[in-house]
Amino acid sequence: MNFNEQQQAGGYDSRYKHELALPGGDLKVYASEQLFATLDYKVLEMANNNLQIPNIEYMSYTPDVHVGVGTCIGTTAVWDAADGYVSPSIVGSDIGCGMRVHLTTLHKDDLREVKLRRKLVRAIEKYLPMEQQQRGTYSDIRLENIVRKGLHGLPNKYVPDSYTPKKSSALSHVEISKLSFDEEILNELPDMAWHRGHRQLGTLGGGNHFVEIQAIEIAEEQRELAEAWGLRDGQIAVMIHSGSRAWGGMVNQFCTPAFAKVMGQLGLGSADPRLIYAPLAHPQARRYVNLMYSALNYAVVNRHLIAYAVREGFRDVFGPKCELRTLYDLMHNYAWQEQTAAGTKFVHRKGATRALPAGHPDNPRPYAATGHPALIPGSMGTASYIMVGQPGGEENYYSICHGAGRIRSRSATKRLVSVNDFSKSLRVGREDEIVVNQHSLESIIDESPQAYKNVDEIIESVTGAGLAAVVAKCKPLAAIKGTK
DNA sequence: ATGTGC
């Protein structure tokens, strides 16, 4: 029985699911035997710390889990909304970090020539704002409107009909277009947050953030769904990975001392000083949640503006009729309330993606009947995936992986991986080279595929466990990376 | 990840 047959049979395979009784509480780990065997003890130690936060109801790891600050990347942690806790450490610094995919009307044959891929990369770079340079700052966009209203705070010209054939699809084909919150708190953020927040709008950032030009390969078992979503074999898609830039970091910096103080006052302990939390009902927790929502609004607009720049670049190369329809935009670092059969829960996801199945009421309207696309990036030079949630995901609050998952620290990668290896995995010098904007591969070597787990094994674990199914594989043709 | 921290 292969994975797809298992899925069709509707059951999950216990080989992909491990239940651990740690001293602090129970942890579920979704991973193949091989991936499970490679888990660092530090990953379990971190889970044990997180499980000691009071009233926690559920915690799990996705197969791409790896060590983070205070909490692992790949964590789903759930409290009841009535007596719950919120932890800025579980959300992480890059609040609202996530993925976006746009579908073009082009076919991979249109980009067969390496020269043309280079031209496209240069054209996109021309429109992508760079914080360090004067050019590109969106002077007609008010940051205050962005953090308060998300995509609805953008001037109309950034949500044009040609960008997404129906203007509404730019607002409806996303996980969030706007989160409302108590805006009073915004006045307390330092001037620096506003200054940098404005300058960085629409910028990519560094690390694993990217814009990638990809070719779609539909999974046969999901062809009907893929076509309903508008996917075609060989179609060129654009995948974007970015977050809330410094704004999210400022929110965390601003809230951290207050959380430390609250923990002291309430006598709440933590085995790791970098792991902070507070009861949801506490005024400081409310402040954090409100500010976190402003960062989620920032992040979705940031990705939207990156897509806007990409579309300008495509038009320079392929003409003004070129369209980049929004397939979906969703996050993998956030916490919010969700309705479940067992009541209202406060769900944290850090490096975990929500993948809702067909018919789930929280799907955005256009995807109500099918489930929404769940967008999973691979490492540089390897494939990414477009997936859809399965009913079996309910046991894990519909969380799946968020990518390949690091196996080597940035420093270790710089030590152990040669530029030559990296360049080989990008097929540099061949006609099918994955064109990268950065001339020096040295500067981004910590993002080489050798620093990551094999994304195919991650995906196998998720499908094997019955959490989601592959709709399409997206093979990279060109990538744009920021530097620090 | 990041106005990081050598």
Coordinates of C-alpha atoms (C1' of nucleotides) in Angstrom, one line a residue:
Chain A
M1 CA 0.0 0.0 0.0
N2 CA 1.5 3.3 -1.0
F3 CA 1.0 6.7 0.7
N4 CA -1.8 7.7 -1.6
E5 CA -3.7 4.5 -1.2
Q6 CA -3.3 4.9 2.6
Q7 CA -4.8 8.4 2.3
Q8 CA -7.6 7.2 0.2
A9 CA -8.3 4.5 2.7
G10 CA -8.8 7.5 5.1
G11 CA -6.5 6.3 7.8
Y12 CA -3.1 7.4 9.0
D13 CA -0.1 5.3 9.3
S14 CA 1.2 5.0 12.9
R15 CA 4.8 4.8 11.6
Y16 CA 4.6 8.5 11.1
K17 CA 3.3 9.4 14.5
H18 CA 5.1 9.2 17.8
E19 CA 3.7 9.9 21.3
L20 CA 6.2 10.8 23.9
A21 CA 5.5 11.1 27.6
L22 CA 8.1 13.7 28.7
P23 CA 8.5 14.6 32.4
G24 CA 6.7 17.9 31.7
G25 CA 3.8 16.4 29.7
D26 CA 2.9 14.6 26.4
L27 CA 4.3 15.5 23.1
K28 CA 3.3 14.2 19.7
V29 CA 5.9 14.1 17.0
Y30 CA 4.9 13.6 13.3
A31 CA 7.9 12.1 11.5
S32 CA 9.0 9.1 9.6
E33 CA 11.2 6.6 11.6
Q34 CA 14.3 7.9 9.9
L35 CA 13.5 11.6 10.7
F36 CA 12.4 10.7 14.2
A37 CA 15.8 9.0 14.8
T38 CA 17.7 12.1 13.9
L39 CA 16.0 14.4 16.4
D40 CA 18.4 16.3 18.6
Y41 CA 17.8 15.8 22.4
K42 CA 17.7 19.6 22.6
V43 CA 14.5 19.5 20.6
L44 CA 12.9 17.3 23.3
E45 CA 14.4 19.4 26.1
M46 CA 12.7 22.5 24.6
A47 CA 9.4 20.7 24.3
N48 CA 9.7 19.7 28.0
N49 CA 10.2 23.4 28.9
N50 CA 7.2 24.5 26.9
L51 CA 5.0 21.8 28.4
Q52 CA 5.6 23.2 31.8
I53 CA 3.6 26.4 30.9
P54 CA 0.4 26.0 33.0
N55 CA -2.8 24.7 31.5
I56 CA -1.3 23.6 28.1
E57 CA -3.7 21.2 26.4
Y58 CA -1.7 20.0 23.4
M59 CA 1.7 20.2 21.9
S60 CA 3.2 18.6 18.8
Y61 CA 6.1 18.8 16.4
T62 CA 6.1 18.6 12.6
P63 CA 8.8 16.5 10.9
D64 CA 10.8 19.6 10.0
V65 CA 11.3 20.5 13.7
H66 CA 14.6 22.1 14.7
V67 CA 15.9 24.1 17.6
G68 CA 14.8 27.7 17.9
V69 CA 14.9 30.5 20.5
G70 CA 13.0 29.2 23.6
T71 CA 10.7 27.1 21.4
C72 CA 11.5 24.9 18.4
I73 CA 10.6 25.8 14.8
G74 CA 7.9 23.2 14.0
T75 CA 5.7 23.6 17.1
T76 CA 2.0 23.6 17.5
A77 CA 0.9 24.5 21.1
V78 CA -2.7 24.9 22.2
W79 CA -4.5 26.3 25.2
D80 CA -8.2 26.7 26.0
A81 CA -9.1 30.4 25.3
A82 CA -10.8 30.6 28.7
D83 CA -7.8 29.8 30.9
G84 CA -5.0 30.0 28.3
Y85 CA -1.6 31.4 28.1
V86 CA 0.2 33.3 25.3
S87 CA 3.9 33.0 24.7
P88 CA 5.8 35.5 22.5
S89 CA 8.6 32.8 22.4
I90 CA 6.3 30.3 20.8
V91 CA 5.2 32.7 18.2
G92 CA 8.9 33.7 17.6
S93 CA 10.4 37.0 16.4
D94 CA 9.4 36.9 12.8
I95 CA 5.7 37.4 13.5
G96 CA 3.5 36.6 10.5
C97 CA 6.3 35.1 8.5
G98 CA 4.7 33.0 5.7
M99 CA 4.2 32.1 2.1
R100 CA 2.5 33.4 -1.0
V101 CA 2.0 31.9 -4.4
H102 CA 1.0 33.7 -7.6
L103 CA 0.1 31.9 -10.8
T104 CA 1.2 33.3 -14.2
T105 CA -0.1 32.6 -17.7
L106 CA 3.4 31.5 -18.8
H107 CA 4.7 28.0 -19.4
K108 CA 8.2 26.8 -18.4
D109 CA 9.2 26.6 -22.0
D110 CA 8.9 30.4 -22.0
L111 CA 11.8 30.5 -19.6
R112 CA 13.9 27.7 -21.2
E113 CA 16.8 30.0 -22.0
V114 CA 19.1 30.7 -19.1
K115 CA 19.6 34.2 -20.5
L116 CA 15.9 35.0 -20.2
R117 CA 15.8 33.7 -16.6
R118 CA 18.7 36.1 -15.8
K119 CA 16.9 39.0 -17.5
L120 CA 13.7 38.2 -15.5
V121 CA 15.7 38.1 -12.2
R122 CA 17.3 41.4 -13.0
A123 CA 14.0 43.0 -13.9
I124 CA 12.4 41.9 -10.7
E125 CA 15.3 43.1 -8.6
K126 CA 14.9 46.5 -10.2
Y127 CA 11.5 46.9 -8.7
L128 CA 12.1 45.2 -5.3
P129 CA 12.7 47.9 -2.8
M130 CA 16.0 47.7 -0.9
E131 CA 16.0 49.3 2.5
Q132 CA 19.6 50.4 2.3
Q133 CA 18.9 52.3 -0.9
Q134 CA 16.8 55.4 -1.5
R135 CA 14.9 53.9 -4.4
G136 CA 11.8 51.9 -3.9
T137 CA 10.4 53.3 -0.7
Y138 CA 6.6 53.3 -1.0
S139 CA 6.1 57.0 -0.2
D140 CA 2.4 56.9 -1.0
I141 CA 1.7 54.1 1.6
R142 CA 0.9 55.0 5.2
L143 CA 2.4 52.5 7.6
E144 CA -0.3 53.3 10.1
N145 CA -3.0 52.2 7.7
I146 CA -1.1 49.0 6.9
V147 CA -0.7 47.8 10.5
R148 CA -4.3 48.8 11.4
K149 CA -6.0 47.5 8.3
G150 CA -3.7 45.0 6.5
L151 CA -4.3 44.7 2.8
H152 CA -7.3 47.0 3.2
G153 CA -4.9 49.8 4.2
L154 CA -3.2 49.8 0.7
P155 CA -3.9 52.5 -1.9
N156 CA -6.0 51.2 -4.8
K157 CA -3.1 51.2 -7.3
Y158 CA -1.5 48.3 -5.4
V159 CA -4.6 46.2 -5.7
P160 CA -5.3 46.7 -9.4
D161 CA -7.6 44.5 -11.5
S162 CA -4.8 43.3 -13.7
Y163 CA -2.7 42.2 -10.7
T164 CA -5.4 39.7 -9.8
P165 CA -8.1 39.5 -12.5
K166 CA -10.7 40.3 -10.0
K167 CA -9.7 42.9 -7.5
S168 CA -11.5 41.0 -4.8
S169 CA -9.3 37.9 -5.2
A170 CA -6.3 39.8 -3.8
L171 CA -8.3 40.2 -0.6
S172 CA -10.3 36.9 -0.6
H173 CA -7.6 34.4 -1.6
V174 CA -5.5 35.0 1.5
E175 CA -5.5 33.5 5.0
I176 CA -5.9 37.0 6.5
S177 CA -6.5 40.3 4.7
K178 CA -6.9 42.2 7.9
L179 CA -7.0 41.5 11.7
S180 CA -8.8 43.9 13.9
F181 CA -7.4 44.8 17.3
D182 CA -7.3 47.5 20.0
E183 CA -5.2 50.1 18.1
E184 CA -4.5 52.3 21.1
I185 CA -1.5 50.2 21.9
L186 CA 0.2 51.3 18.6
N187 CA 0.9 54.7 20.1
E188 CA 3.3 53.2 22.6
L189 CA 5.7 51.7 20.0
P190 CA 9.0 53.6 19.7
D191 CA 9.6 55.9 16.7
M192 CA 12.2 53.5 15.5
A193 CA 9.6 50.9 14.8
W194 CA 7.6 53.4 12.7
H195 CA 10.7 54.6 10.9
R196 CA 12.1 51.2 10.0
G197 CA 8.7 49.8 9.5
H198 CA 8.0 52.3 6.7
R199 CA 11.4 52.0 5.1
Q200 CA 11.2 48.2 5.0
L201 CA 7.7 47.8 3.6
G202 CA 7.9 45.5 0.5
T203 CA 11.5 44.3 1.2
L204 CA 12.5 40.7 1.3
G205 CA 14.8 40.4 4.3
G206 CA 17.5 37.9 4.7
G207 CA 18.0 34.3 5.9
N208 CA 15.6 31.8 4.3
H209 CA 13.4 34.5 2.8
F210 CA 13.1 34.4 -1.0
V211 CA 11.2 35.0 -4.2
E212 CA 11.4 31.9 -6.4
I213 CA 10.2 31.4 -10.0
Q214 CA 9.0 27.8 -10.2
A215 CA 7.5 25.3 -12.7
I216 CA 4.3 23.4 -11.6
E217 CA 4.0 19.6 -11.8
I218 CA 0.6 18.4 -10.8
A219 CA 0.2 15.3 -8.6
E220 CA -2.0 12.9 -10.6
E221 CA -4.1 11.9 -7.6
Q222 CA -5.1 15.5 -7.1
R223 CA -5.4 16.6 -10.7
E224 CA -9.1 17.6 -10.5
L225 CA -8.5 19.8 -7.4
A226 CA -5.3 21.3 -8.9
E227 CA -7.2 22.3 -12.1
A228 CA -10.0 23.7 -10.0
W229 CA -7.5 25.9 -8.3
G230 CA -6.2 27.0 -11.7
L231 CA -2.9 25.0 -11.7
R232 CA -1.6 23.7 -15.0
D233 CA 1.3 21.3 -15.7
G234 CA 4.4 23.3 -16.7
Q235 CA 2.8 26.6 -15.5
I236 CA 5.2 29.2 -14.1
A237 CA 4.4 30.2 -10.5
V238 CA 6.0 32.7 -8.2
M239 CA 6.5 31.7 -4.6
I240 CA 7.3 34.3 -1.9
H241 CA 8.6 33.7 1.6
S242 CA 8.9 36.7 3.9
G243 CA 7.5 38.1 7.2
S244 CA 7.1 41.3 9.2
R245 CA 10.7 42.4 9.0
A246 CA 11.8 44.6 12.0
W247 CA 8.2 45.4 12.9
G248 CA 7.7 42.0 14.4
G249 CA 11.0 42.1 16.1
M250 CA 10.2 45.5 17.6
V251 CA 6.9 44.1 19.0
N252 CA 8.8 41.3 20.7
Q253 CA 11.5 43.6 22.1
F254 CA 8.9 46.0 23.4
C255 CA 6.9 43.2 25.1
T256 CA 9.7 41.1 26.5
P257 CA 10.5 43.1 29.7
A258 CA 6.8 43.4 30.5
F259 CA 6.4 39.6 30.3
A260 CA 9.5 39.0 32.5
K261 CA 8.0 41.3 35.1
V262 CA 4.5 39.6 35.0
M263 CA 6.2 36.2 35.4
G264 CA 8.0 37.5 38.4
Q265 CA 4.9 38.9 40.0
L266 CA 2.8 35.8 39.4
G267 CA 5.6 33.4 40.4
L268 CA 5.7 31.8 37.0
G269 CA 9.0 29.9 36.3
S270 CA 10.8 28.9 33.2
A271 CA 13.7 26.5 32.7
D272 CA 14.9 28.7 29.8
P273 CA 15.0 32.4 30.4
R274 CA 14.3 32.9 26.7
L275 CA 10.9 31.2 27.1
I276 CA 8.4 33.8 28.3
Y277 CA 4.7 33.6 28.7
A278 CA 1.7 35.1 30.5
P279 CA -2.0 34.3 31.1
L280 CA -4.1 35.5 28.1
A281 CA -6.3 37.5 30.5
H282 CA -3.4 39.6 31.8
P283 CA -3.3 43.2 30.4
Q284 CA 0.3 42.7 29.3
A285 CA -0.7 39.6 27.4
R286 CA -3.6 41.5 25.7
R287 CA -1.0 44.2 24.7
Y288 CA 1.2 41.6 23.1
V289 CA -1.7 39.9 21.3
N290 CA -2.8 43.3 19.9
L291 CA 0.7 44.2 18.8
M292 CA 1.2 40.7 17.3
Y293 CA -1.9 41.2 15.2
S294 CA -0.5 44.5 13.9
A295 CA 2.6 42.5 12.8
L296 CA 0.4 39.9 11.1
N297 CA -1.2 42.8 9.1
Y298 CA 2.3 44.1 8.3
A299 CA 3.5 40.7 7.1
V300 CA 0.7 40.0 4.7
V301 CA 1.1 43.5 3.1
N302 CA 4.8 43.0 2.9
R303 CA 4.4 39.8 0.9
H304 CA 1.7 41.5 -1.2
L305 CA 4.0 44.4 -2.1
I306 CA 6.9 42.0 -2.9
A307 CA 4.4 40.3 -5.4
Y308 CA 3.6 43.7 -6.8
A309 CA 7.3 44.3 -7.6
V310 CA 7.6 40.9 -9.1
R311 CA 4.6 41.6 -11.3
E312 CA 6.3 44.8 -12.5
G313 CA 9.4 42.8 -13.4
F314 CA 7.4 40.2 -15.3
R315 CA 5.7 42.9 -17.3
D316 CA 9.1 44.4 -18.3
V317 CA 10.1 41.1 -19.7
F318 CA 6.8 39.6 -21.0
G319 CA 4.7 42.6 -21.7
P320 CA 1.9 44.5 -19.9
K321 CA -0.7 41.8 -20.3
C322 CA 1.2 39.5 -18.0
E323 CA -0.9 38.5 -15.0
L324 CA 0.0 37.2 -11.6
R325 CA -3.1 35.9 -10.0
T326 CA -3.0 35.3 -6.3
L327 CA -3.3 31.6 -5.4
Y328 CA -3.0 32.0 -1.7
D329 CA -1.1 33.7 1.1
L330 CA -0.7 32.1 4.5
M331 CA 1.5 32.3 7.6
H332 CA 3.5 29.9 9.7
N333 CA 4.4 32.0 12.7
Y334 CA 1.4 33.3 14.8
A335 CA -1.1 32.6 17.5
W336 CA -4.8 33.2 17.5
Q337 CA -8.2 31.8 18.5
E338 CA -9.8 28.9 16.6
Q339 CA -13.1 27.3 17.0
T340 CA -12.9 23.5 17.5
A341 CA -15.4 20.8 18.4
A342 CA -14.0 21.1 22.0
G343 CA -14.6 24.8 22.2
T344 CA -12.6 28.0 21.5
K345 CA -8.8 27.3 21.6
F346 CA -5.8 29.6 21.5
V347 CA -3.5 28.0 19.0
H348 CA 0.2 28.9 18.6
R349 CA 2.1 27.9 15.4
K350 CA 5.8 28.4 15.2
G351 CA 7.1 27.1 11.9
A352 CA 3.8 25.2 11.4
T353 CA 1.3 25.7 8.6
R354 CA -2.5 25.4 8.9
A355 CA -3.8 23.1 6.2
L356 CA -7.7 23.0 6.4
P357 CA -9.5 20.2 4.5
A358 CA -12.5 20.6 2.2
G359 CA -15.6 21.8 3.9
H360 CA -13.9 23.2 7.0
P361 CA -15.8 26.4 8.0
D362 CA -12.6 28.4 8.5
N363 CA -11.6 28.1 4.9
P364 CA -11.7 31.5 3.0
R365 CA -14.9 31.5 0.9
P366 CA -13.3 30.8 -2.5
Y367 CA -11.8 27.6 -1.0
A368 CA -14.7 26.5 1.2
A369 CA -15.5 23.5 -0.9
T370 CA -12.0 22.3 -1.7
G371 CA -9.8 23.3 1.3
H372 CA -7.2 26.1 0.8
P373 CA -3.7 25.6 -0.7
A374 CA -1.1 25.0 2.0
L375 CA 2.2 26.4 0.7
I376 CA 5.4 24.5 1.8
P377 CA 8.8 25.8 0.6
G378 CA 11.8 23.5 0.1
S379 CA 15.4 24.5 0.5
M380 CA 17.2 26.4 -2.3
G381 CA 17.6 24.3 -5.4
T382 CA 15.0 21.7 -4.2
A383 CA 11.3 21.5 -4.9
S384 CA 8.5 23.3 -3.0
Y385 CA 5.0 21.9 -2.5
I386 CA 1.4 23.0 -2.8
M387 CA -0.7 20.8 -0.5
V388 CA -4.2 20.5 0.8
G389 CA -5.3 19.5 4.3
Q390 CA -7.0 16.2 5.0
P391 CA -9.7 15.4 7.6
G392 CA -7.1 13.4 9.6
G393 CA -5.4 16.7 10.4
E394 CA -8.0 17.5 13.0
E395 CA -6.1 15.6 15.7
N396 CA -3.2 18.0 15.1
Y397 CA -5.3 21.2 14.9
Y398 CA -4.7 20.9 11.1
S399 CA -1.0 21.9 11.5
I400 CA 1.5 20.6 9.0
C401 CA 5.2 21.4 8.3
H402 CA 6.5 24.7 7.1
G403 CA 9.4 23.6 5.0
A404 CA 12.5 21.4 4.8
G405 CA 13.8 22.2 8.4
R406 CA 17.4 23.0 9.2
I407 CA 19.8 20.3 10.1
R408 CA 22.9 22.4 10.3
S409 CA 23.4 25.8 12.0
R410 CA 24.3 28.7 9.8
S411 CA 27.8 28.7 11.2
A412 CA 28.3 24.9 10.8
T413 CA 27.1 25.2 7.2
K414 CA 29.6 27.9 6.4
R415 CA 32.3 25.7 7.9
L416 CA 31.3 22.4 6.2
V417 CA 29.8 23.2 2.9
S418 CA 31.9 24.4 -0.1
V419 CA 30.8 27.0 -2.6
N420 CA 31.5 24.3 -5.2
D421 CA 28.9 21.9 -3.7
F422 CA 26.3 24.6 -3.5
S423 CA 27.0 25.7 -7.0
K424 CA 26.6 22.1 -8.2
S425 CA 23.2 21.8 -6.5
L426 CA 22.1 24.9 -8.4
R427 CA 23.5 23.4 -11.7
V428 CA 25.6 26.5 -12.3
G429 CA 27.0 26.7 -15.8
R430 CA 24.3 24.4 -17.3
E431 CA 21.4 25.5 -19.5
D432 CA 19.0 24.3 -16.7
E433 CA 20.8 26.4 -14.0
I434 CA 18.7 27.7 -11.2
V435 CA 19.5 31.4 -11.7
V436 CA 20.2 33.3 -8.5
N437 CA 20.4 37.0 -8.2
Q438 CA 23.3 37.0 -5.7
H439 CA 26.6 36.9 -7.6
S440 CA 28.5 35.6 -4.6
L441 CA 27.1 32.3 -3.5
E442 CA 29.4 32.6 -0.5
S443 CA 27.1 35.2 1.0
I444 CA 24.1 32.9 1.0
I445 CA 25.9 29.5 1.6
D446 CA 24.1 29.1 4.9
E447 CA 20.9 28.6 2.8
S448 CA 22.4 25.8 0.6
P449 CA 20.3 22.6 0.5
Q450 CA 23.1 20.9 2.5
A451 CA 22.0 22.9 5.5
Y452 CA 18.5 21.4 5.4
K453 CA 16.7 18.1 5.7
N454 CA 15.3 16.5 2.5
V455 CA 12.0 18.2 2.0
D456 CA 10.6 15.1 0.2
E457 CA 11.0 13.1 3.4
I458 CA 9.2 15.8 5.3
I459 CA 6.4 15.8 2.9
E460 CA 6.2 11.9 3.0
S461 CA 5.9 12.2 6.8
V462 CA 3.0 14.6 6.5
T463 CA 1.1 12.7 3.8
G464 CA 1.9 9.4 5.5
A465 CA 0.4 10.6 8.8
G466 CA -2.8 11.6 6.9
L467 CA -2.5 15.3 7.7
A468 CA -2.3 16.6 4.1
A469 CA -2.0 15.6 0.4
V470 CA 0.3 16.9 -2.3
V471 CA -1.5 18.8 -5.0
A472 CA 1.5 20.0 -6.9
K473 CA 5.3 20.0 -6.8
C474 CA 7.0 23.3 -7.8
K475 CA 10.5 23.0 -9.2
P476 CA 12.7 26.0 -9.0
L477 CA 14.0 27.8 -12.1
A478 CA 15.3 31.0 -10.5
A479 CA 15.6 32.6 -7.1
I480 CA 16.0 36.0 -5.6
K481 CA 17.5 36.2 -2.2
G482 CA 18.1 39.2 0.1
T483 CA 21.3 39.5 2.1
K484 CA 21.5 40.8 5.6
Chain B
dA1 C1' 14.4 36.1 11.9
dT2 C1' 16.6 40.6 13.5
dG3 C1' 19.2 47.4 14.1
dT4 C1' 22.0 40.4 16.0
dG5 C1' 27.1 40.4 18.4
dC6 C1' 32.1 38.6 17.4

